Coordinates of C-alpha atoms in Angstrom, one line a residue:
X18 CA -34.5 -155.7 0.3
X19 CA -32.8 -158.7 1.8
X20 CA -32.4 -157.9 5.4
X21 CA -34.3 -159.9 8.0
X22 CA -35.2 -159.4 11.5
X23 CA -36.3 -161.9 14.4
X24 CA -38.5 -160.5 17.2
X25 CA -38.8 -162.6 20.2
X26 CA -41.5 -162.0 22.7
X27 CA -44.2 -159.4 22.6
X28 CA -44.3 -155.7 23.8
X29 CA -45.6 -152.3 22.4
X30 CA -42.2 -151.0 21.2
X31 CA -41.9 -154.4 19.2
X32 CA -45.2 -154.0 17.5
X33 CA -44.4 -150.6 16.2
X34 CA -41.1 -151.5 14.9
X35 CA -42.5 -154.5 13.0
X36 CA -45.0 -152.0 11.5
X37 CA -42.4 -149.7 10.4
X38 CA -39.9 -152.4 9.2
X39 CA -42.8 -154.3 7.1
X40 CA -43.8 -150.9 5.4
X41 CA -40.1 -150.5 4.5
X42 CA -40.0 -153.8 2.6
X43 CA -37.8 -155.5 5.6
X44 CA -38.4 -159.0 6.4
X45 CA -39.5 -159.9 9.8
X46 CA -40.3 -163.2 11.9
X47 CA -42.2 -163.1 14.9
X48 CA -41.6 -165.7 17.6
X49 CA -43.3 -166.4 21.0
X50 CA -45.4 -169.0 22.7
X51 CA -47.9 -166.3 23.9
X52 CA -51.5 -165.8 23.3
X53 CA -53.6 -162.5 22.7
X54 CA -55.1 -161.2 25.7
X55 CA -57.5 -158.1 26.4
X56 CA -54.5 -155.9 27.3
X57 CA -53.1 -156.9 23.9
X58 CA -56.3 -155.9 22.1
X59 CA -56.6 -152.5 24.1
X60 CA -53.2 -151.1 23.5
X61 CA -52.7 -152.5 19.8
X62 CA -53.7 -150.9 16.4
X63 CA -53.6 -154.3 14.5
X64 CA -55.1 -156.9 17.0
X65 CA -58.8 -157.2 17.4
X66 CA -61.3 -158.8 19.9
X67 CA -61.8 -161.9 17.5
X68 CA -58.0 -162.6 18.2
X69 CA -58.5 -163.0 21.9
X70 CA -57.0 -166.3 23.1
X71 CA -55.2 -167.1 19.8
X72 CA -51.6 -167.2 19.1
X73 CA -50.1 -163.8 19.4
X74 CA -47.5 -164.5 16.6
X75 CA -49.8 -165.8 14.3
X76 CA -52.5 -163.2 14.7
X77 CA -50.0 -160.3 14.4
X78 CA -48.4 -161.9 11.2
X79 CA -51.8 -162.1 9.7
X80 CA -52.5 -158.6 10.2
X81 CA -49.4 -157.4 8.9
X82 CA -49.4 -159.6 6.0
X83 CA -52.5 -157.3 5.3
X84 CA -50.3 -154.4 4.8
X85 CA -47.9 -155.5 2.3
X86 CA -48.0 -157.1 -1.2
X87 CA -45.4 -159.7 -0.6
X88 CA -46.6 -161.9 2.2
X89 CA -43.5 -163.9 2.5
X90 CA -41.8 -161.1 4.1
X91 CA -43.8 -161.6 7.2
X92 CA -43.2 -165.1 9.0
X93 CA -44.0 -166.4 12.4
X94 CA -43.1 -169.2 15.0
X95 CA -45.0 -170.2 17.8
X96 CA -42.2 -170.9 20.0
X97 CA -40.0 -168.8 22.1
X98 CA -36.8 -170.5 20.7
X99 CA -34.5 -169.8 23.9
X100 CA -35.2 -172.7 26.1
X101 CA -34.1 -173.7 29.5
X102 CA -31.5 -176.5 30.0
X103 CA -30.1 -178.4 33.0
X104 CA -26.7 -180.2 32.5
X105 CA -25.7 -182.0 35.8
X106 CA -27.8 -180.1 37.7
X107 CA -26.4 -176.6 36.3
X108 CA -29.1 -174.4 34.7
X109 CA -28.3 -172.8 31.4
X110 CA -30.0 -171.9 28.2
X111 CA -30.1 -173.3 24.7
X112 CA -31.1 -171.7 21.1
X113 CA -30.5 -173.5 17.8
X114 CA -27.8 -171.5 16.7
X115 CA -28.5 -172.0 12.9
X116 CA -31.8 -170.1 13.3
X117 CA -29.6 -166.9 14.5
X118 CA -27.5 -167.0 11.7
X119 CA -30.4 -166.5 9.3
X120 CA -31.0 -162.9 10.7
X121 CA -29.2 -159.6 10.6
X122 CA -30.9 -158.4 13.9
X123 CA -32.5 -160.2 16.6
X124 CA -34.9 -158.0 19.1
X125 CA -36.0 -159.1 22.5
X126 CA -39.0 -157.9 24.5
X127 CA -37.3 -157.8 27.7
X128 CA -40.8 -158.5 29.5
X129 CA -40.5 -162.1 28.4
X130 CA -37.1 -163.1 28.8
X131 CA -34.9 -163.1 31.8
X132 CA -31.6 -161.2 31.7
X133 CA -29.4 -164.4 31.7
X134 CA -31.4 -165.7 28.7
X135 CA -30.9 -162.5 26.7
X136 CA -27.1 -162.8 27.6
X137 CA -26.7 -165.9 26.6
X138 CA -28.4 -165.4 23.2
X139 CA -26.2 -162.0 22.9
X140 CA -22.8 -164.0 23.4
X141 CA -23.9 -166.2 20.7
X142 CA -24.9 -163.2 18.3
X143 CA -21.4 -161.7 19.0
X144 CA -19.7 -164.9 17.8
X145 CA -22.1 -165.0 14.6
X146 CA -21.8 -161.4 13.9
X147 CA -25.6 -160.7 14.4
X148 CA -26.6 -157.6 16.1
X149 CA -29.1 -157.6 19.3
X150 CA -31.7 -155.1 20.5
X151 CA -33.8 -155.6 24.0
X152 CA -36.4 -153.1 24.8
X153 CA -39.0 -152.9 27.5
X154 CA -42.0 -150.6 28.0
X155 CA -42.8 -150.2 31.8
X156 CA -45.9 -147.9 31.8
X157 CA -44.4 -144.4 31.4
X158 CA -40.9 -145.7 31.6
X159 CA -38.7 -147.9 29.4
X160 CA -35.3 -148.9 28.2
X161 CA -33.7 -149.7 25.0
X162 CA -30.4 -151.7 24.9
X163 CA -28.7 -152.3 21.6
X164 CA -25.4 -154.2 20.8
X165 CA -24.5 -153.7 17.0
X166 CA -21.1 -155.1 17.6
X167 CA -19.1 -152.6 15.5
X168 CA -21.0 -150.3 13.5
X169 CA -19.8 -147.7 11.1
X170 CA -21.1 -144.1 10.4
X171 CA -20.4 -141.3 8.3
X172 CA -19.5 -138.3 10.2
X173 CA -21.5 -135.3 9.0
X174 CA -20.1 -132.7 11.2
X175 CA -16.8 -132.7 9.5
X176 CA -16.3 -133.8 5.8
X177 CA -12.6 -134.7 6.6
X178 CA -13.4 -137.1 9.2
X179 CA -15.0 -139.7 7.0
X180 CA -16.7 -142.7 8.3
X181 CA -16.3 -143.6 12.1
X182 CA -16.7 -146.9 13.8
X183 CA -18.7 -147.5 17.0
X184 CA -17.5 -150.3 19.2
X185 CA -20.5 -151.6 21.3
X186 CA -20.5 -153.4 24.7
X187 CA -22.3 -156.6 25.3
X188 CA -24.8 -157.5 27.6
X189 CA -22.4 -159.1 30.1
X190 CA -20.2 -156.2 30.0
X191 CA -22.6 -153.9 31.0
X192 CA -24.3 -155.7 33.8
X193 CA -20.5 -156.8 35.3
X194 CA -19.3 -153.2 34.9
X195 CA -22.0 -150.6 35.4
X196 CA -21.4 -147.2 34.4
X197 CA -23.1 -143.7 34.9
X198 CA -23.5 -140.7 33.0
X199 CA -20.9 -138.0 33.6
X200 CA -23.8 -135.9 35.0
X201 CA -24.9 -138.8 37.4
X202 CA -24.6 -137.8 41.1
X203 CA -22.1 -140.1 42.6
X204 CA -24.0 -140.4 45.8
X205 CA -26.7 -142.3 43.6
X206 CA -24.6 -145.1 42.3
X207 CA -24.7 -147.6 45.0
X208 CA -28.2 -146.7 46.6
X209 CA -31.1 -149.1 46.6
X210 CA -34.1 -148.6 44.2
X211 CA -36.4 -146.9 46.7
X212 CA -33.7 -144.7 48.3
X213 CA -32.9 -143.6 44.7
X214 CA -36.5 -143.0 43.9
X215 CA -36.9 -140.9 47.0
X216 CA -33.8 -138.8 46.4
X217 CA -34.9 -137.9 43.0
X218 CA -38.5 -137.3 43.9
X219 CA -37.4 -134.7 46.5
X220 CA -35.1 -133.0 44.1
X221 CA -37.6 -132.3 41.4
X222 CA -40.7 -132.4 43.3
X223 CA -42.1 -135.8 42.4
X224 CA -44.5 -137.9 44.1
X225 CA -42.8 -141.3 45.0
X226 CA -46.6 -142.9 45.2
X227 CA -47.4 -141.5 41.7
X228 CA -44.2 -143.1 40.3
X229 CA -44.5 -146.3 42.2
X230 CA -48.1 -146.9 41.0
X231 CA -46.8 -146.5 37.3
X232 CA -44.1 -149.1 38.0
X233 CA -46.7 -151.4 39.2
X234 CA -48.9 -151.2 35.9
X235 CA -46.4 -153.7 34.6
X236 CA -45.4 -155.4 37.7
X237 CA -41.8 -154.6 37.3
X238 CA -39.2 -152.2 38.5
X239 CA -36.2 -150.9 36.5
X240 CA -32.9 -149.4 37.8
X241 CA -33.5 -145.7 38.2
X242 CA -30.5 -145.2 35.6
X243 CA -31.8 -147.3 32.9
X244 CA -35.4 -146.0 32.9
X245 CA -36.9 -143.1 31.4
X246 CA -37.9 -141.9 34.8
X247 CA -37.3 -138.0 33.8
X248 CA -40.5 -138.4 31.4
X249 CA -42.7 -138.4 34.4
X250 CA -40.8 -136.4 37.0
X251 CA -39.8 -133.9 34.4
X252 CA -36.7 -131.7 34.1
X253 CA -38.9 -128.7 33.4
X254 CA -41.3 -128.6 36.4
X255 CA -43.1 -125.3 36.0
X256 CA -46.1 -126.8 34.9
X257 CA -47.8 -130.2 36.0
X258 CA -49.3 -130.6 32.5
X259 CA -46.0 -130.3 30.7
X260 CA -44.6 -133.1 33.2
X261 CA -47.6 -135.5 32.8
X262 CA -47.9 -134.7 28.9
X263 CA -44.3 -135.8 28.8
X264 CA -44.7 -138.7 30.4
X265 CA -47.7 -139.7 28.2
X266 CA -45.9 -139.0 25.0
X267 CA -43.3 -141.7 26.2
X268 CA -45.9 -143.8 27.0
X269 CA -47.5 -143.6 23.6
X270 CA -44.1 -144.1 22.1
X271 CA -43.3 -147.3 24.0
X272 CA -46.9 -148.5 23.4
X273 CA -46.9 -148.0 19.4
X274 CA -49.0 -144.9 19.3
X275 CA -46.4 -142.8 18.1
X276 CA -43.4 -143.5 15.8
X277 CA -41.4 -140.8 17.5
X278 CA -41.7 -138.7 20.6
X279 CA -43.2 -135.5 19.3
X280 CA -42.4 -132.1 20.7
X281 CA -44.5 -130.8 23.5
X282 CA -46.4 -127.6 22.7
X283 CA -46.4 -125.8 25.9
X284 CA -48.5 -123.1 24.7
X285 CA -51.4 -125.5 23.8
X286 CA -51.1 -127.4 27.2
X287 CA -50.0 -124.9 29.6
X288 CA -52.4 -124.3 32.4
X289 CA -54.6 -126.9 31.6
X290 CA -56.1 -128.3 34.9
X291 CA -55.8 -132.2 35.6
X292 CA -58.7 -132.1 37.7
X293 CA -60.8 -135.4 37.5
X294 CA -58.1 -137.2 36.1
X295 CA -57.5 -140.2 38.5
X296 CA -56.0 -142.7 36.2
X297 CA -53.6 -142.4 33.2
X298 CA -56.2 -143.2 31.0
X299 CA -58.0 -140.3 32.1
X300 CA -55.1 -138.1 31.3
X301 CA -54.7 -139.5 27.8
X302 CA -58.4 -138.6 27.6
X303 CA -57.8 -135.4 28.4
X304 CA -54.9 -134.8 26.1
X305 CA -56.9 -136.2 23.2
X306 CA -59.7 -133.7 23.9
X307 CA -57.1 -130.9 23.7
X308 CA -55.5 -131.9 20.4
X309 CA -59.3 -132.2 19.1
X310 CA -61.4 -129.7 20.5
X311 CA -58.8 -127.3 22.0
X312 CA -57.9 -125.8 25.4
X313 CA -61.2 -123.5 25.6
X314 CA -63.5 -126.3 25.3
X315 CA -61.3 -128.8 27.8
X316 CA -61.6 -126.0 30.1
X317 CA -65.2 -125.7 29.8
X318 CA -65.6 -129.3 30.2
X319 CA -63.6 -129.5 33.4
X320 CA -65.5 -126.4 34.8
X321 CA -68.9 -128.1 34.1
X322 CA -68.1 -131.3 35.8
X323 CA -67.0 -129.9 39.2
X324 CA -69.2 -130.5 41.9
X325 CA -69.3 -126.6 42.6
X326 CA -70.6 -126.0 39.1
X327 CA -73.0 -128.8 39.4
X328 CA -74.4 -127.5 42.6
X329 CA -74.7 -123.9 41.3
X330 CA -76.3 -125.2 37.8
X331 CA -79.1 -127.2 39.9
X332 CA -80.1 -124.0 41.8
X333 CA -80.1 -121.7 38.8
X334 CA -82.0 -124.3 36.6
X335 CA -84.6 -125.1 39.4
X336 CA -85.3 -121.3 39.7
X337 CA -85.6 -120.7 36.0
X338 CA -88.0 -123.8 35.6
X339 CA -90.0 -122.4 38.4
X340 CA -89.8 -119.0 36.7
X341 CA -91.0 -120.4 33.4
X342 CA -93.7 -122.8 35.0
X343 CA -95.3 -119.9 36.6
X344 CA -95.8 -117.9 33.3
X345 CA -98.9 -118.2 30.7
X346 CA -98.9 -117.7 27.1
X347 CA -97.3 -115.0 25.7
X348 CA -95.3 -114.5 29.1
X349 CA -93.6 -117.9 28.5
X350 CA -92.9 -117.0 24.9
X351 CA -91.5 -113.7 26.1
X352 CA -89.2 -115.3 28.8
X353 CA -87.8 -118.0 26.4
X354 CA -87.0 -115.2 23.7
X355 CA -85.2 -113.1 26.4
X356 CA -83.1 -116.3 27.3
X357 CA -82.4 -117.1 23.4
X358 CA -81.4 -113.3 23.0
X359 CA -78.8 -113.7 25.8
X360 CA -77.4 -116.9 24.5
X361 CA -77.1 -115.4 21.0
X362 CA -75.4 -112.3 22.4
X363 CA -72.8 -114.6 24.3
X364 CA -72.3 -116.7 21.0
X365 CA -74.0 -119.8 22.4
X366 CA -75.6 -121.7 19.3
X367 CA -79.5 -122.1 19.7
X368 CA -81.1 -124.2 16.8
X369 CA -84.5 -123.7 15.4
X370 CA -85.6 -126.9 16.8
X371 CA -84.3 -126.6 20.4
X372 CA -87.1 -127.0 22.9
X373 CA -88.0 -124.6 25.8
X374 CA -86.6 -127.0 28.4
X375 CA -83.1 -127.0 26.5
X376 CA -83.0 -123.4 25.8
X377 CA -83.5 -123.2 29.9
X378 CA -80.6 -125.4 30.4
X379 CA -78.5 -123.9 28.2
X380 CA -79.3 -120.4 29.7
X381 CA -78.7 -122.0 33.2
X382 CA -75.2 -123.4 32.2
X383 CA -74.2 -119.9 30.6
X384 CA -75.3 -118.3 33.8
X385 CA -73.4 -120.8 35.9
X386 CA -70.5 -120.6 33.7
X387 CA -70.5 -116.8 34.2
X388 CA -70.7 -117.0 38.3
X389 CA -68.0 -119.5 38.3
X390 CA -65.8 -117.1 36.2
X391 CA -66.7 -114.3 38.4
X392 CA -65.4 -116.2 41.6
X393 CA -63.1 -114.0 43.6
X394 CA -59.7 -115.7 42.6
X395 CA -57.9 -117.1 45.7
X396 CA -54.6 -115.7 46.8
X397 CA -51.7 -117.0 45.0
X398 CA -49.5 -118.9 47.3
X399 CA -46.2 -116.9 46.1
X400 CA -48.0 -113.5 47.0
X401 CA -49.6 -114.7 50.6
X402 CA -48.3 -112.4 53.5
X403 CA -45.1 -111.9 51.1
X404 CA -44.8 -108.3 51.8
X405 CA -43.6 -107.3 48.3
X406 CA -44.7 -104.6 46.2
X407 CA -44.5 -106.6 43.1
X408 CA -46.6 -109.2 44.7
X409 CA -49.3 -106.3 45.7
X410 CA -49.3 -105.6 42.0
X411 CA -49.6 -109.2 40.9
X412 CA -52.4 -109.8 43.3
X413 CA -54.2 -106.8 42.4
X414 CA -53.9 -107.7 38.6
X415 CA -55.3 -111.1 39.4
X416 CA -58.3 -109.9 41.0
X417 CA -58.9 -107.0 38.5
X418 CA -58.8 -109.4 35.7
X419 CA -61.8 -111.1 36.8
X420 CA -63.6 -108.0 37.7
X421 CA -63.1 -106.3 34.3
X422 CA -64.8 -109.2 32.6
X423 CA -68.1 -109.2 34.6
X424 CA -70.7 -107.7 32.5
X425 CA -73.9 -108.5 34.8
X426 CA -74.7 -106.3 37.3
X427 CA -76.3 -108.9 39.5
X428 CA -72.9 -111.0 39.3
X429 CA -71.0 -107.9 39.9
X430 CA -72.6 -107.3 43.2
X431 CA -71.8 -110.6 44.1
X432 CA -68.3 -110.4 43.3
X433 CA -68.0 -107.2 45.2
X434 CA -69.7 -108.8 48.2
X435 CA -67.0 -111.6 47.9
X436 CA -64.4 -109.0 48.2
X437 CA -65.8 -107.3 51.3
X438 CA -66.2 -110.7 53.0
X439 CA -62.5 -111.3 52.6
X440 CA -61.6 -107.8 53.9
X441 CA -63.5 -108.6 56.8
X442 CA -62.2 -111.9 57.5
X443 CA -58.7 -110.4 57.2
X444 CA -59.8 -107.7 59.7
X445 CA -59.0 -105.1 56.9
X446 CA -60.6 -102.0 57.3
X447 CA -62.5 -100.7 54.3
X448 CA -65.2 -98.2 55.3
X449 CA -63.3 -95.3 53.4
X450 CA -63.3 -97.4 50.0
X451 CA -66.4 -95.8 48.1
X452 CA -65.5 -97.6 45.0
X453 CA -65.3 -101.2 43.7
X454 CA -61.6 -100.2 42.5
X455 CA -60.5 -99.1 45.9
X456 CA -61.9 -102.4 47.8
X457 CA -60.1 -104.4 45.1
X458 CA -56.8 -102.3 45.9
X459 CA -57.4 -102.7 49.6
X460 CA -57.9 -106.5 49.4
X461 CA -54.6 -106.8 47.3
X462 CA -52.9 -105.1 50.1
X463 CA -54.5 -107.2 52.8
X464 CA -53.8 -110.4 51.0
X465 CA -49.8 -109.1 50.9
X466 CA -49.1 -107.2 53.8
X467 CA -50.4 -108.5 57.2
X468 CA -52.0 -106.1 59.6
X469 CA -49.8 -104.9 62.2
X470 CA -50.4 -103.5 65.8
X471 CA -50.0 -99.7 66.6
X472 CA -46.2 -98.8 66.5
X473 CA -44.7 -96.0 68.2
X474 CA -41.4 -94.5 66.9
X475 CA -38.0 -94.7 68.6
X476 CA -35.6 -91.9 69.3
X477 CA -33.9 -91.0 65.8
X478 CA -30.5 -92.1 65.1
X479 CA -29.9 -90.5 61.9
X480 CA -31.5 -87.4 60.5
X481 CA -32.8 -87.5 56.9
X482 CA -31.4 -85.0 54.2
X483 CA -34.4 -83.2 54.0
X484 CA -35.4 -82.5 57.5
X485 CA -39.4 -82.3 58.2
X486 CA -40.2 -80.0 61.1
X487 CA -42.6 -80.9 63.7
X488 CA -41.6 -84.4 63.8
X489 CA -39.5 -86.5 65.5
X490 CA -36.8 -87.8 62.9
X491 CA -37.0 -91.4 63.2
X492 CA -35.0 -93.4 60.6
X493 CA -36.5 -96.1 58.3
X494 CA -34.6 -98.8 60.2
X495 CA -36.0 -97.5 63.4
X496 CA -39.6 -97.4 62.3
X497 CA -40.0 -100.1 60.0
X498 CA -37.8 -103.0 58.4
X499 CA -38.3 -101.5 54.9
X500 CA -35.2 -103.1 53.3
X501 CA -36.2 -106.5 54.7
X502 CA -39.7 -106.3 53.2
X503 CA -39.3 -104.3 49.9
X504 CA -35.6 -105.0 49.1
X505 CA -34.2 -102.2 46.7
X506 CA -37.4 -100.1 46.0
X507 CA -35.5 -98.7 42.9
X508 CA -35.7 -102.0 41.3
X509 CA -39.3 -102.1 42.0
X510 CA -40.5 -98.7 41.4
X511 CA -37.6 -97.4 39.0
X512 CA -38.2 -96.5 35.5
X513 CA -38.4 -99.6 33.3
X514 CA -37.5 -101.5 36.3
X515 CA -40.5 -102.5 38.2
X516 CA -44.5 -102.5 38.0
X517 CA -44.5 -98.9 36.7
X518 CA -43.1 -98.5 33.4
X519 CA -42.3 -94.9 33.6
X520 CA -43.0 -92.0 35.6
X521 CA -45.3 -90.0 32.9
X522 CA -47.7 -93.0 33.1
X523 CA -48.4 -92.3 36.9
X524 CA -51.4 -90.4 36.2
X525 CA -52.9 -93.2 34.1
X526 CA -52.0 -95.6 37.0
X527 CA -53.8 -93.4 39.5
X528 CA -56.7 -92.6 37.6
X529 CA -57.6 -95.1 35.1
X530 CA -55.8 -98.5 35.9
X531 CA -58.0 -99.2 39.0
X532 CA -55.0 -100.7 40.7
X533 CA -54.7 -97.3 42.7
X534 CA -57.7 -95.8 42.1
X535 CA -58.8 -93.7 45.0
X536 CA -56.3 -91.5 46.4
X537 CA -57.4 -91.7 50.0
X538 CA -57.1 -95.5 49.5
X539 CA -53.7 -95.3 48.0
X540 CA -52.5 -93.0 50.6
X541 CA -53.4 -95.4 53.6
X542 CA -51.8 -98.1 51.7
X543 CA -48.6 -96.5 51.1
X544 CA -48.6 -95.4 54.8
X545 CA -49.2 -99.1 55.9
X546 CA -46.4 -100.0 53.7
X547 CA -44.2 -97.8 55.9
X548 CA -45.6 -98.6 59.2
X549 CA -47.5 -95.2 59.3
X550 CA -51.0 -94.8 60.3
X551 CA -53.0 -91.7 59.2
X552 CA -56.3 -90.2 60.2
X553 CA -58.5 -87.5 58.8
X554 CA -58.0 -84.1 60.5
X555 CA -57.1 -80.5 59.7
X556 CA -55.1 -79.9 56.5
X557 CA -51.5 -78.5 56.7
X558 CA -48.4 -78.3 54.6
X559 CA -45.1 -80.0 54.8
X560 CA -42.2 -77.4 55.2
X561 CA -38.7 -78.3 54.0
X562 CA -35.6 -77.3 55.5
X563 CA -34.6 -74.6 52.7
X564 CA -37.8 -73.0 53.5
X565 CA -38.6 -70.2 55.9
X566 CA -39.3 -72.2 59.4
X567 CA -42.6 -71.1 61.0
X568 CA -42.0 -69.8 64.4
X569 CA -43.4 -71.7 67.5
X570 CA -44.1 -74.7 65.5
X571 CA -46.7 -72.9 63.3
X572 CA -47.0 -73.7 59.6
X573 CA -47.2 -71.2 56.8
X574 CA -50.6 -70.8 55.2
X575 CA -50.8 -72.6 51.9
X576 CA -51.1 -70.3 48.7
X577 CA -54.3 -70.3 47.0
X578 CA -52.3 -71.4 43.7
X579 CA -51.2 -74.9 42.9
X580 CA -47.9 -75.5 45.1
X581 CA -44.8 -76.5 43.3
X582 CA -43.7 -80.2 43.0
X583 CA -42.0 -80.0 46.4
X584 CA -45.0 -78.7 48.3
X585 CA -48.6 -80.1 48.7
X586 CA -51.5 -79.8 51.0
X587 CA -50.9 -82.4 53.6
X588 CA -52.3 -83.4 57.3
X589 CA -49.1 -82.2 59.1
X590 CA -49.3 -84.4 62.3
X591 CA -49.8 -87.7 60.2
X592 CA -48.3 -87.3 56.8
X593 CA -44.9 -85.6 57.6
X594 CA -43.5 -89.0 58.9
X595 CA -44.8 -90.8 56.2
X596 CA -43.3 -88.2 53.6
X597 CA -40.0 -88.6 55.1
X598 CA -39.9 -92.4 54.6
X599 CA -41.0 -92.0 51.0
X600 CA -38.5 -89.1 50.5
X601 CA -35.5 -91.4 51.9
X602 CA -36.1 -93.9 49.3
X603 CA -34.8 -91.5 46.8
X604 CA -37.6 -93.1 44.4
X605 CA -39.1 -90.4 42.0
X606 CA -42.0 -92.8 41.4
X607 CA -43.1 -93.4 44.6
X608 CA -42.7 -90.0 45.6
X609 CA -44.9 -88.8 42.8
X610 CA -47.3 -91.7 43.5
X611 CA -47.4 -90.2 47.3
X612 CA -47.5 -86.3 46.4
X613 CA -50.5 -87.0 43.9
X614 CA -52.6 -89.2 46.2
X615 CA -52.0 -86.7 49.2
X616 CA -52.9 -83.8 47.2
X617 CA -56.1 -85.2 45.8
X618 CA -57.2 -86.5 49.1
X619 CA -56.7 -82.9 50.8
X620 CA -58.8 -81.6 48.2
X621 CA -61.7 -83.9 48.4

């Protein structure tokens, strides 16, 4: 292959391109008057510490020659080639045009050449028919300019189209007549750099300080419209790790660590914490660990490095060491064997040559890990006091996910204590909750629905379709802003439309799921959702409009057999207002939930 490319200056993009072209059989020439520094060695695959202080062009050329059989294809010039020139006090630039004629392409590292210099060379290249490329790596940003003058490509979409000619713009044209993408907001076209940066950060949730610090890595600032800013701020901002990882992939590309920008695997990196990553290098290390060891390992390492874990580990380790040292002979052996057995059951590898102290430390780490994992999860910001049923379900699922994975009774008791403590902090009554599931259900409710003051119903304006006797018929709007809080209840409780998959699964949800375990607890929580308070008093039965109305307000006695679906044993004074509100939602699932919980509570 007779093609030959001249590379002026140095940067990561240049080095990657050099390597690829050399391996493809293309001739290359490096030209710069720079020397190898520590950053060059740090970010280069080819340069070594022994090259420090030596000519960059010569050192890199020597390494590239080791990769090919024909050494003559790799050459170097220890000169920048583009000189400053002053004629009659006018500053201009000069380059030996005979050198340009020897190459098909000239590639600039824009870090080392001012734009006027590159523009001057670009004008000469156009006259000589030589293509020009300029690239710049700027931390996690970068840009690439190419002027291939006129380039012909084959149109693959349509066989009838044949070849297509592309006319490229020169450096001078682009700088004198700026153009913006069609999707570019016109309001950004004439803004200064900092205003543009602030505007974009506000739109996508980025942090100006972080972006500026990345720009300062190379001491240069690019125009927002020319840089790969989206790599850091992220078009898809639903996961921070996706944003940072996208930036890293761009950074690795422009610092020759990748030949192309690989596709981001959201499944692999989603949800990985960036805790402890204070520099870009820390993030790179975290991503490398993910690639090599996997998400589970990285999560565990992050967990173990946290101050909370270390404090807990030190306490548990001190306790176990004290216990171990207080024992003698066979008691010590038995103590260690018990720890080994517990570790083995958790699939922790314990070698035969492991010392007692190492086993104690491994056991302490495992117990610390279990306790950390058994910590009561904090309220999700999107759920806190949102007053939505779906948020209530989501919050309960979050707590139950931790609760169901706790195997140790001691840790379980600690978890339940955390639940009770938070209930007390929220001033939520839980004295009637007898089971852990009831406490969790109550806490989920307390996190989502604020505690309200005693409320007295106003006089009714509208009568419910099914009139409930012995109750002043207040409407939902009078009693409680149900629509404002829950929206369309059918979208939440409807069949296959919300948190309940189907009506027939209600019994499973009430009895087995745990979310709504404890009928009295469920009944009270449903009541609170509608702004109704219920107490424990004599049991009575709701009477509907189509039934015989008791005389003088006395209710008919409940039959001994199970009542039909429209009837149930209730506390008349307290549950009739609540039943009316549930009935007015016209939601069968919510009604069945109420009927079942009320019935079971009345039988207790």
